[in-house]
PDB file of C-alpha atoms and ligand atoms in Angstrom:
ATOM      1  CA  MET A  21       2.731   7.417 -23.391  1.00 93.00           C
ATOM      2  CA  ILE A  22      -0.627   8.018 -25.050  1.00 96.00           C
ATOM      3  CA  ARG A  23      -3.588   5.681 -26.163  1.00 98.00           C
ATOM      4  CA  VAL A  24      -6.216   6.733 -27.893  1.00 98.00           C
ATOM      5  CA  CYS A  25      -9.599   3.744 -27.651  1.00 98.00           C
ATOM      6  CA  ASP A  26     -12.434   4.925 -29.966  1.00 98.00           C
ATOM      7  CA  ASP A  27     -14.589   5.368 -26.850  1.00 98.00           C
ATOM      8  CA  LEU A  28     -14.533   5.075 -23.261  1.00 98.00           C
ATOM      9  CA  GLU A  29     -16.381   1.427 -23.414  1.00 98.00           C
ATOM     10  CA  ALA A  30     -12.499   0.780 -25.777  1.00 98.00           C
ATOM     11  CA  LEU A  31     -10.489   3.008 -22.454  1.00 98.00           C
ATOM     12  CA  SER A  32     -12.504   1.143 -19.732  1.00 98.00           C
ATOM     13  CA  LEU A  33     -11.546  -2.326 -21.798  1.00 98.00           C
ATOM     14  CA  ALA A  34      -8.151  -1.376 -21.792  1.00 98.00           C
ATOM     15  CA  ALA A  35      -8.080   0.212 -18.832  1.00 98.00           C
ATOM     16  CA  ALA A  36      -9.297  -3.594 -16.616  1.00 98.00           C
ATOM     17  CA  GLU A  37      -7.048  -4.594 -19.639  1.00 98.00           C
ATOM     18  CA  LEU A  38      -4.087  -3.540 -18.027  1.00 98.00           C
ATOM     19  CA  PHE A  39      -5.438  -3.409 -14.199  1.00 98.00           C
ATOM     20  CA  ALA A  40      -5.294  -7.100 -14.230  1.00 98.00           C
ATOM     21  CA  ALA A  41      -2.191  -7.678 -16.221  1.00 98.00           C
ATOM     22  CA  GLU A  42      -0.380  -5.306 -13.309  1.00 98.00           C
ATOM     23  CA  ALA A  43      -2.238  -7.745 -11.298  1.00 98.00           C
ATOM     24  CA  ARG A  44      -0.728 -10.230 -12.026  1.00 98.00           C
ATOM     25  CA  GLN A  45       2.773  -9.100 -12.681  1.00 98.00           C
ATOM     26  CA  ALA A  46       3.150  -8.007  -9.395  1.00 98.00           C
ATOM     27  CA  VAL A  47       1.242 -10.653  -7.794  1.00 98.00           C
ATOM     28  CA  GLU A  48       4.428 -12.854  -9.728  1.00 98.00           C
ATOM     29  CA  ALA A  49       6.973 -10.777  -8.928  1.00 97.00           C
ATOM     30  CA  ARG A  50       6.513  -9.811  -5.363  1.00 95.00           C
ATOM     31  CA  GLY A  51       3.425 -11.518  -4.026  1.00 97.00           C
ATOM     32  CA  SER A  52       0.623  -8.757  -3.943  1.00 97.00           C
ATOM     33  CA  PHE A  53      -0.410  -5.791  -5.509  1.00 98.00           C
ATOM     34  CA  THR A  54      -1.527  -2.222  -3.992  1.00 98.00           C
ATOM     35  CA  VAL A  55      -3.423  -0.280  -6.750  1.00 98.00           C
ATOM     36  CA  ALA A  56      -4.354   3.681  -6.263  1.00 98.00           C
ATOM     37  CA  LEU A  57      -8.378   4.014  -7.109  1.00 98.00           C
ATOM     38  CA  ALA A  58      -9.688   7.201  -8.586  1.00 98.00           C
ATOM     39  CA  GLY A  59     -12.768   8.872  -8.057  1.00 96.00           C
ATOM     40  CA  GLY A  60     -15.227  10.566 -10.335  1.00 95.00           C
ATOM     41  CA  SER A  61     -17.134   9.035 -12.594  1.00 97.00           C
ATOM     42  CA  THR A  62     -15.061   8.230 -15.647  1.00 98.00           C
ATOM     43  CA  PRO A  63     -13.591   5.524 -13.776  1.00 98.00           C
ATOM     44  CA  ARG A  64     -16.396   3.896 -12.936  1.00 98.00           C
ATOM     45  CA  ARG A  65     -16.867   1.682 -16.068  1.00 98.00           C
ATOM     46  CA  THR A  66     -13.858   0.247 -15.824  1.00 98.00           C
ATOM     47  CA  TYR A  67     -14.696  -0.829 -12.748  1.00 98.00           C
ATOM     48  CA  GLU A  68     -17.690  -2.705 -13.533  1.00 98.00           C
ATOM     49  CA  LEU A  69     -15.170  -4.405 -15.901  1.00 98.00           C
ATOM     50  CA  LEU A  70     -13.453  -5.688 -13.465  1.00 98.00           C
ATOM     51  CA  THR A  71     -16.031  -7.914 -11.606  1.00 98.00           C
ATOM     52  CA  SER A  72     -16.713 -10.070 -15.326  1.00 97.00           C
ATOM     53  CA  ALA A  73     -14.893 -12.587 -16.764  1.00 96.00           C
ATOM     54  CA  PRO A  74     -12.441 -12.805 -17.723  1.00 97.00           C
ATOM     55  CA  PHE A  75     -11.043 -10.035 -15.380  1.00 98.00           C
ATOM     56  CA  ARG A  76     -12.628 -11.539 -11.690  1.00 98.00           C
ATOM     57  CA  GLU A  77     -10.485 -14.842 -13.108  1.00 97.00           C
ATOM     58  CA  LEU A  78      -8.098 -12.622 -13.918  1.00 98.00           C
ATOM     59  CA  VAL A  79      -6.794 -10.841 -10.767  1.00 98.00           C
ATOM     60  CA  PRO A  80      -5.787 -12.425  -8.179  1.00 98.00           C
ATOM     61  CA  TRP A  81      -8.058 -10.308  -5.609  1.00 98.00           C
ATOM     62  CA  GLN A  82      -7.095 -12.221  -2.471  1.00 98.00           C
ATOM     63  CA  ASN A  83      -3.717 -10.595  -3.037  1.00 98.00           C
ATOM     64  CA  THR A  84      -5.125  -7.835  -3.943  1.00 98.00           C
ATOM     65  CA  HIS A  85      -4.923  -4.268  -1.577  1.00 98.00           C
ATOM     66  CA  ILE A  86      -6.967  -1.324  -2.461  1.00 98.00           C
ATOM     67  CA  PHE A  87      -6.108   2.212  -2.557  1.00 98.00           C
ATOM     68  CA  TRP A  88      -7.828   5.310  -2.905  1.00 98.00           C
ATOM     69  CA  GLY A  89      -6.292   8.294  -5.026  1.00 98.00           C
ATOM     70  CA  ASP A  90      -8.403  10.664  -3.477  1.00 98.00           C
ATOM     71  CA  GLU A  91     -11.608  11.151  -1.664  1.00 98.00           C
ATOM     72  CA  ARG A  92     -14.280  13.612  -0.488  1.00 97.00           C
ATOM     73  CA  CYS A  93     -15.278  14.364   2.622  1.00 96.00           C
ATOM     74  CA  VAL A  94     -19.121  13.337   2.329  1.00 95.00           C
ATOM     75  CA  PRO A  95     -20.533  11.307   3.985  1.00 88.00           C
ATOM     76  CA  ASP A  96     -20.190   7.120   3.476  1.00 83.00           C
ATOM     77  CA  GLY A  97     -23.621   6.905   1.709  1.00 90.00           C
ATOM     78  CA  ASP A  98     -23.689  10.123   0.275  1.00 94.00           C
ATOM     79  CA  ILE A  99     -22.778   9.426  -3.834  1.00 93.00           C
ATOM     80  CA  ARG A 100     -20.055  11.834  -4.144  1.00 95.00           C
ATOM     81  CA  ASN A 101     -18.232   9.144  -1.915  1.00 96.00           C
ATOM     82  CA  ASN A 102     -15.325   8.062  -3.475  1.00 97.00           C
ATOM     83  CA  ALA A 103     -15.078   4.077  -1.795  1.00 97.00           C
ATOM     84  CA  LEU A 104     -18.799   4.247  -2.408  1.00 96.00           C
ATOM     85  CA  MET A 105     -18.896   4.328  -5.906  1.00 97.00           C
ATOM     86  CA  ALA A 106     -15.837   2.138  -6.059  1.00 98.00           C
ATOM     87  CA  ARG A 107     -18.157  -0.371  -3.877  1.00 97.00           C
ATOM     88  CA  GLN A 108     -20.697  -0.316  -6.459  1.00 98.00           C
ATOM     89  CA  ALA A 109     -19.019  -0.855  -8.959  1.00 98.00           C
ATOM     90  CA  LEU A 110     -16.454  -3.256  -7.818  1.00 98.00           C
ATOM     91  CA  LEU A 111     -15.701  -3.941  -4.661  1.00 98.00           C
ATOM     92  CA  ASN A 112     -19.032  -5.124  -3.872  1.00 98.00           C
ATOM     93  CA  HIS A 113     -18.307  -7.898  -6.701  1.00 98.00           C
ATOM     94  CA  VAL A 114     -14.651  -9.057  -6.270  1.00 98.00           C
ATOM     95  CA  PRO A 115     -14.051 -11.729  -3.434  1.00 98.00           C
ATOM     96  CA  VAL A 116     -10.749  -8.733  -2.276  1.00 98.00           C
ATOM     97  CA  PRO A 117     -10.736  -9.563   1.839  1.00 98.00           C
ATOM     98  CA  GLN A 118     -12.366  -6.804   3.060  1.00 97.00           C
ATOM     99  CA  ASP A 119      -8.842  -5.657   5.129  1.00 98.00           C
ATOM    100  CA  GLN A 120      -7.499  -5.083   2.419  1.00 98.00           C
ATOM    101  CA  VAL A 121      -9.364  -2.420   1.374  1.00 98.00           C
ATOM    102  CA  HIS A 122      -8.256   0.705   2.154  1.00 98.00           C
ATOM    103  CA  PRO A 123     -10.642   3.331   2.040  1.00 97.00           C
ATOM    104  CA  MET A 124      -9.844   6.952   3.331  1.00 97.00           C
ATOM    105  CA  VAL A 125     -12.227   7.711   5.754  1.00 95.00           C
ATOM    106  CA  CYS A 126     -13.273  11.496   6.621  1.00 91.00           C
ATOM    107  CA  ASP A 127     -15.507  11.028   9.758  1.00 86.00           C
ATOM    108  CA  ARG A 128     -12.759  13.696  12.105  1.00 87.00           C
ATOM    109  CA  SER A 129     -11.062  16.614  10.786  1.00 95.00           C
ATOM    110  CA  PRO A 130      -9.863  16.304   7.559  1.00 96.00           C
ATOM    111  CA  GLN A 131      -6.614  17.227   8.922  1.00 97.00           C
ATOM    112  CA  GLU A 132      -6.263  14.649  11.480  1.00 97.00           C
ATOM    113  CA  ALA A 133      -8.330  11.714   8.725  1.00 97.00           C
ATOM    114  CA  ALA A 134      -5.207  13.145   6.313  1.00 98.00           C
ATOM    115  CA  VAL A 135      -2.838  12.033   9.156  1.00 97.00           C
ATOM    116  CA  GLU A 136      -4.529   8.559   9.626  1.00 97.00           C
ATOM    117  CA  TYR A 137      -4.428   8.236   6.108  1.00 98.00           C
ATOM    118  CA  GLU A 138      -1.086   9.034   5.793  1.00 97.00           C
ATOM    119  CA  ALA A 139       0.072   6.598   8.773  1.00 96.00           C
ATOM    120  CA  LEU A 140      -1.972   3.791   7.249  1.00 96.00           C
ATOM    121  CA  LEU A 141       0.302   3.829   4.608  1.00 97.00           C
ATOM    122  CA  ARG A 142       3.712   4.490   6.215  1.00 95.00           C
ATOM    123  CA  GLY A 143       2.770   1.242   8.567  1.00 95.00           C
ATOM    124  CA  PHE A 144       0.945  -0.322   5.341  1.00 96.00           C
ATOM    125  CA  PHE A 145       5.085   0.261   3.015  1.00 94.00           C
ATOM    126  CA  ALA A 146       6.988  -0.253   6.476  1.00 83.00           C
ATOM    127  CA  LYS A 147       9.772   1.628   4.829  1.00 67.00           C
ATOM    128  CA  ASP A 148      10.440   5.174   3.456  1.00 69.00           C
ATOM    129  CA  ARG A 149       8.797   5.243  -0.072  1.00 83.00           C
ATOM    130  CA  PRO A 150       5.071   4.758  -0.445  1.00 92.00           C
ATOM    131  CA  GLN A 151       5.623   2.659  -4.129  1.00 95.00           C
ATOM    132  CA  PHE A 152       1.674   2.141  -5.231  1.00 98.00           C
ATOM    133  CA  ASP A 153       2.242  -0.680  -8.107  1.00 98.00           C
ATOM    134  CA  LEU A 154      -0.941   1.294 -10.126  1.00 98.00           C
ATOM    135  CA  VAL A 155      -2.404   5.092  -9.345  1.00 98.00           C
ATOM    136  CA  LEU A 156      -5.688   6.156 -11.762  1.00 98.00           C
ATOM    137  CA  LEU A 157      -6.061   8.928 -12.049  1.00 98.00           C
ATOM    138  CA  GLY A 158      -9.152  11.169 -13.607  1.00 98.00           C
ATOM    139  CA  LEU A 159      -8.328  15.018 -14.965  1.00 98.00           C
ATOM    140  CA  GLY A 160     -10.904  17.700 -14.392  1.00 98.00           C
ATOM    141  CA  GLU A 161     -11.560  19.945 -17.312  1.00 97.00           C
ATOM    142  CA  ASN A 162      -9.632  22.607 -14.946  1.00 96.00           C
ATOM    143  CA  GLY A 163      -6.455  20.617 -14.797  1.00 96.00           C
ATOM    144  CA  HIS A 164      -6.712  19.340 -11.208  1.00 97.00           C
ATOM    145  CA  THR A 165      -6.160  15.344 -10.956  1.00 98.00           C
ATOM    146  CA  ALA A 166      -7.409  13.446  -7.292  1.00 98.00           C
ATOM    147  CA  SER A 167      -7.903  16.500  -5.450  1.00 98.00           C
ATOM    148  CA  LEU A 168      -4.632  18.508  -6.368  1.00 97.00           C
ATOM    149  CA  PHE A 169      -6.212  21.003  -7.323  1.00 96.00           C
ATOM    150  CA  PRO A 170      -5.033  24.615  -8.942  1.00 94.00           C
ATOM    151  CA  GLY A 171      -4.031  27.414  -6.142  1.00 92.00           C
ATOM    152  CA  THR A 172      -4.036  25.282  -2.967  1.00 93.00           C
ATOM    153  CA  SER A 173      -0.472  24.743  -1.431  1.00 91.00           C
ATOM    154  CA  VAL A 174      -0.788  20.954  -1.439  1.00 94.00           C
ATOM    155  CA  LEU A 175       0.730  21.240  -4.696  1.00 95.00           C
ATOM    156  CA  GLU A 176       3.529  22.428  -2.978  1.00 92.00           C
ATOM    157  CA  GLU A 177       3.378  19.583  -0.560  1.00 93.00           C
ATOM    158  CA  GLN A 178       6.783  17.595  -0.097  1.00 91.00           C
ATOM    159  CA  LYS A 179       7.174  15.948   3.127  1.00 92.00           C
ATOM    160  CA  HIS A 180       3.789  14.073   3.025  1.00 95.00           C
ATOM    161  CA  TRP A 181       1.756  11.997   1.910  1.00 96.00           C
ATOM    162  CA  VAL A 182      -1.852  12.558   2.759  1.00 98.00           C
ATOM    163  CA  ALA A 183      -3.498  15.769   2.529  1.00 98.00           C
ATOM    164  CA  SER A 184      -6.431  17.530   3.796  1.00 97.00           C
ATOM    165  CA  VAL A 185      -7.725  20.002   0.960  1.00 96.00           C
ATOM    166  CA  TYR A 186     -10.473  22.188   0.884  1.00 96.00           C
ATOM    167  CA  VAL A 187     -11.675  23.223  -1.989  1.00 94.00           C
ATOM    168  CA  ALA A 188     -13.538  26.423  -1.868  1.00 93.00           C
ATOM    169  CA  GLU A 189     -15.704  26.102  -5.790  1.00 90.00           C
ATOM    170  CA  GLU A 190     -17.265  22.865  -3.819  1.00 92.00           C
ATOM    171  CA  GLY A 191     -17.601  24.125  -0.674  1.00 94.00           C
ATOM    172  CA  LEU A 192     -15.603  20.394   0.754  1.00 94.00           C
ATOM    173  CA  HIS A 193     -12.726  19.241   2.632  1.00 97.00           C
ATOM    174  CA  ARG A 194     -11.117  15.918  -0.127  1.00 97.00           C
ATOM    175  CA  LEU A 195      -8.149  13.958   0.960  1.00 98.00           C
ATOM    176  CA  THR A 196      -5.275  13.600  -1.176  1.00 98.00           C
ATOM    177  CA  LEU A 197      -3.023  11.772  -2.008  1.00 98.00           C
ATOM    178  CA  THR A 198      -0.170  14.350  -3.060  1.00 98.00           C
ATOM    179  CA  ALA A 199       1.628  14.783  -6.128  1.00 97.00           C
ATOM    180  CA  ALA A 200       5.501  13.636  -4.473  1.00 96.00           C
ATOM    181  CA  VAL A 201       3.649  10.081  -3.156  1.00 96.00           C
ATOM    182  CA  ILE A 202       1.654   8.854  -6.783  1.00 98.00           C
ATOM    183  CA  ASN A 203       5.311   9.532  -8.093  1.00 97.00           C
ATOM    184  CA  GLN A 204       6.471   6.999  -7.091  1.00 96.00           C
ATOM    185  CA  ALA A 205       3.958   4.828  -8.283  1.00 98.00           C
ATOM    186  CA  SER A 206       5.452   1.761 -10.512  1.00 98.00           C
ATOM    187  CA  LEU A 207       2.847   3.327 -12.858  1.00 98.00           C
ATOM    188  CA  VAL A 208       0.387   5.385 -13.217  1.00 98.00           C
ATOM    189  CA  VAL A 209      -2.366   5.788 -15.896  1.00 98.00           C
ATOM    190  CA  PHE A 210      -4.374   8.712 -16.332  1.00 98.00           C
ATOM    191  CA  LEU A 211      -7.980   7.585 -18.188  1.00 98.00           C
ATOM    192  CA  VAL A 212      -9.781  11.278 -19.439  1.00 98.00           C
ATOM    193  CA  SER A 213     -12.708  10.466 -21.761  1.00 98.00           C
ATOM    194  CA  GLY A 214     -15.334  13.140 -23.101  1.00 98.00           C
ATOM    195  CA  SER A 215     -15.261  16.167 -25.596  1.00 98.00           C
ATOM    196  CA  ALA A 216     -15.345  18.504 -22.533  1.00 98.00           C
ATOM    197  CA  LYS A 217     -11.528  17.456 -21.419  1.00 98.00           C
ATOM    198  CA  ALA A 218     -10.690  17.996 -24.934  1.00 98.00           C
ATOM    199  CA  PRO A 219      -9.041  21.348 -24.325  1.00 96.00           C
ATOM    200  CA  ILE A 220      -7.013  20.482 -20.796  1.00 96.00           C
ATOM    201  CA  LEU A 221      -5.726  17.093 -22.615  1.00 97.00           C
ATOM    202  CA  ARG A 222      -3.835  19.511 -24.691  1.00 95.00           C
ATOM    203  CA  ASN A 223      -3.011  21.799 -22.254  1.00 94.00           C
ATOM    204  CA  VAL A 224      -1.777  19.467 -19.767  1.00 95.00           C
ATOM    205  CA  LEU A 225       0.310  17.856 -23.090  1.00 94.00           C
ATOM    206  CA  LYS A 226       1.731  20.755 -24.112  1.00 87.00           C
ATOM    207  CA  GLU A 227       5.078  21.436 -22.217  1.00 76.00           C
ATOM    208  CA  ALA A 228       5.311  24.572 -21.895  1.00 75.00           C
ATOM    209  CA  GLN A 229       1.832  25.200 -19.439  1.00 74.00           C
ATOM    210  CA  ASP A 230       2.929  26.045 -15.206  1.00 78.00           C
ATOM    211  CA  PRO A 231       2.004  22.535 -12.885  1.00 72.00           C
ATOM    212  CA  HIS A 232      -0.044  25.244 -10.556  1.00 79.00           C
ATOM    213  CA  ASN A 233      -1.965  25.946 -13.625  1.00 86.00           C
ATOM    214  CA  ILE A 234      -2.577  22.319 -14.461  1.00 94.00           C
ATOM    215  CA  PRO A 235      -1.438  19.979 -11.241  1.00 96.00           C
ATOM    216  CA  ALA A 236      -1.891  16.927 -13.760  1.00 97.00           C
ATOM    217  CA  ARG A 237       1.212  18.266 -15.185  1.00 95.00           C
ATOM    218  CA  LEU A 238       3.141  17.967 -11.060  1.00 96.00           C
ATOM    219  CA  ILE A 239       1.707  14.392 -12.370  1.00 97.00           C
ATOM    220  CA  LYS A 240       6.514  12.681 -13.794  1.00 96.00           C
ATOM    221  CA  PRO A 241       6.475   9.348 -11.983  1.00 98.00           C
ATOM    222  CA  ILE A 242      10.023   9.181 -10.511  1.00 97.00           C
ATOM    223  CA  ASP A 243      11.030   5.920 -12.161  1.00 96.00           C
ATOM    224  CA  GLY A 244       7.167   4.901 -13.078  1.00 97.00           C
ATOM    225  CA  GLY A 245       5.683   4.937 -16.354  1.00 98.00           C
ATOM    226  CA  LEU A 246       3.083   7.292 -17.414  1.00 98.00           C
ATOM    227  CA  LEU A 247       0.193   6.196 -19.396  1.00 98.00           C
ATOM    228  CA  TRP A 248      -2.508   8.598 -21.090  1.00 98.00           C
ATOM    229  CA  LEU A 249      -5.867   6.339 -22.242  1.00 98.00           C
ATOM    230  CA  VAL A 250      -7.731   8.667 -23.692  1.00 98.00           C
ATOM    231  CA  ASP A 251     -10.495   8.192 -26.051  1.00 98.00           C
ATOM    232  CA  ARG A 252     -10.785  10.208 -29.566  1.00 98.00           C
ATOM    233  CA  ASP A 253     -13.549  12.691 -27.825  1.00 98.00           C
ATOM    234  CA  ALA A 254     -10.918  13.830 -25.355  1.00 98.00           C
ATOM    235  CA  ALA A 255      -8.855  13.693 -28.108  1.00 97.00           C
ATOM    236  CA  ARG A 256     -10.531  15.794 -30.710  1.00 97.00           C
ATOM    237  CA  LEU A 257      -7.261  18.856 -29.835  1.00 96.00           C
ATOM    238  CA  LEU A 258      -4.431  17.029 -29.990  1.00 94.00           C
ATOM    239  CA  ARG A 259      -1.795  17.114 -32.880  1.00 81.00           C
ATOM    240  CA  GLN A 260      -1.279  13.176 -34.034  1.00 60.00           C
ATOM    241  CA  ARG A 261      -4.449  11.232 -33.057  1.00 48.00           C
ATOM    242  CA  LYS A 262      -3.453   7.295 -32.635  1.00 49.00           C
ATOM    243  CA  GLU A 263      -5.181   3.786 -32.587  1.00 47.00           C
TER     244      GLU A 263
HETATM  245  C1  LIG B   1     -12.290  13.185  -7.773  1.00 92.57           C
HETATM  246  C2  LIG B   1     -11.871  12.396  -8.854  1.00 92.57           C
HETATM  247  C3  LIG B   1     -11.063  13.618  -9.487  1.00 92.57           C
HETATM  248  C4  LIG B   1     -11.382  13.018 -11.095  1.00 92.57           C
HETATM  249  C5  LIG B   1     -11.634  14.386 -11.405  1.00 92.57           C
HETATM  250  C6  LIG B   1     -12.349  13.834 -13.353  1.00 92.57           C
HETATM  251  O1  LIG B   1     -12.368  12.251  -6.792  1.00 92.57           O
HETATM  252  O2  LIG B   1     -13.134  14.134  -8.244  1.00 92.57           O
HETATM  253  O3  LIG B   1     -10.051  11.428  -8.057  1.00 92.57           O
HETATM  254  O4  LIG B   1      -9.570  13.896  -9.977  1.00 92.57           O
HETATM  255  O5  LIG B   1     -10.498  11.760 -10.917  1.00 92.57           O
HETATM  256  O6  LIG B   1     -12.681  15.583 -11.307  1.00 92.57           O
HETATM  257  O7  LIG B   1     -13.450  13.416 -13.139  1.00 92.57           O
HETATM  258  P1  LIG B   1     -14.744  12.790 -14.239  1.00 92.57           P
HETATM  259  O8  LIG B   1     -14.305  10.887 -14.405  1.00 92.57           O
HETATM  260  O9  LIG B   1     -16.177  12.606 -13.083  1.00 92.57           O
HETATM  261  O10 LIG B   1     -14.506  13.573 -14.996  1.00 92.57           O
END
């Protein structure tokens, strides 16, 4: 499903509303809410909105467990660090218990860090399938999402839940949830904003594209929902423009 919002502010408001609704529903149904946050810049405004009324009061933060969809292997204080952005925009301002915040920590080899985060997930979910209630994702102009980059071996990963990947164009290692894990989620929401994303958004939504060239096309939740929250600029090349 695609929802076209007027601009980034409207998109962020819609995302915050969805976050709060999913959180309340999950806690009501199962006593807890598990969410994997997206990195990059698009989600920042959503995170900021969640720290103020009405969302700060609506979200059951005490029962919320925060994970990440991916992380860049940079020092904690590096502005590229996704956990740093989420702490600054959201987590430092809401009462999520610290032991319920699970950043991807890359303080050893990327491979070891991936194994460690997978062990954390397996311990937390304590069952065969890691079913996040909500996974937030962004979309890169080259079709990557989380750190599932075109042409990388992680795209085929079916066994592991977390993988390390070397992104040559950035000269960086990253950690990422695999598509197999993301597709177990109850709801996956892409946040896509800006005119520069229009070409890739159109290509992602076109049926015939090869997912290995456009990894975002690997995201097809098995039982869960998939929502594209996009703004008008990002949607400018889509045939149907819906409110
Ligand atoms: C990351 C993100 C990545 C991001 C896209 C879009 O760590 O880089 O997880 O997948 O969502 O690159 O980034 P922007 O929102 O900054 O355009």
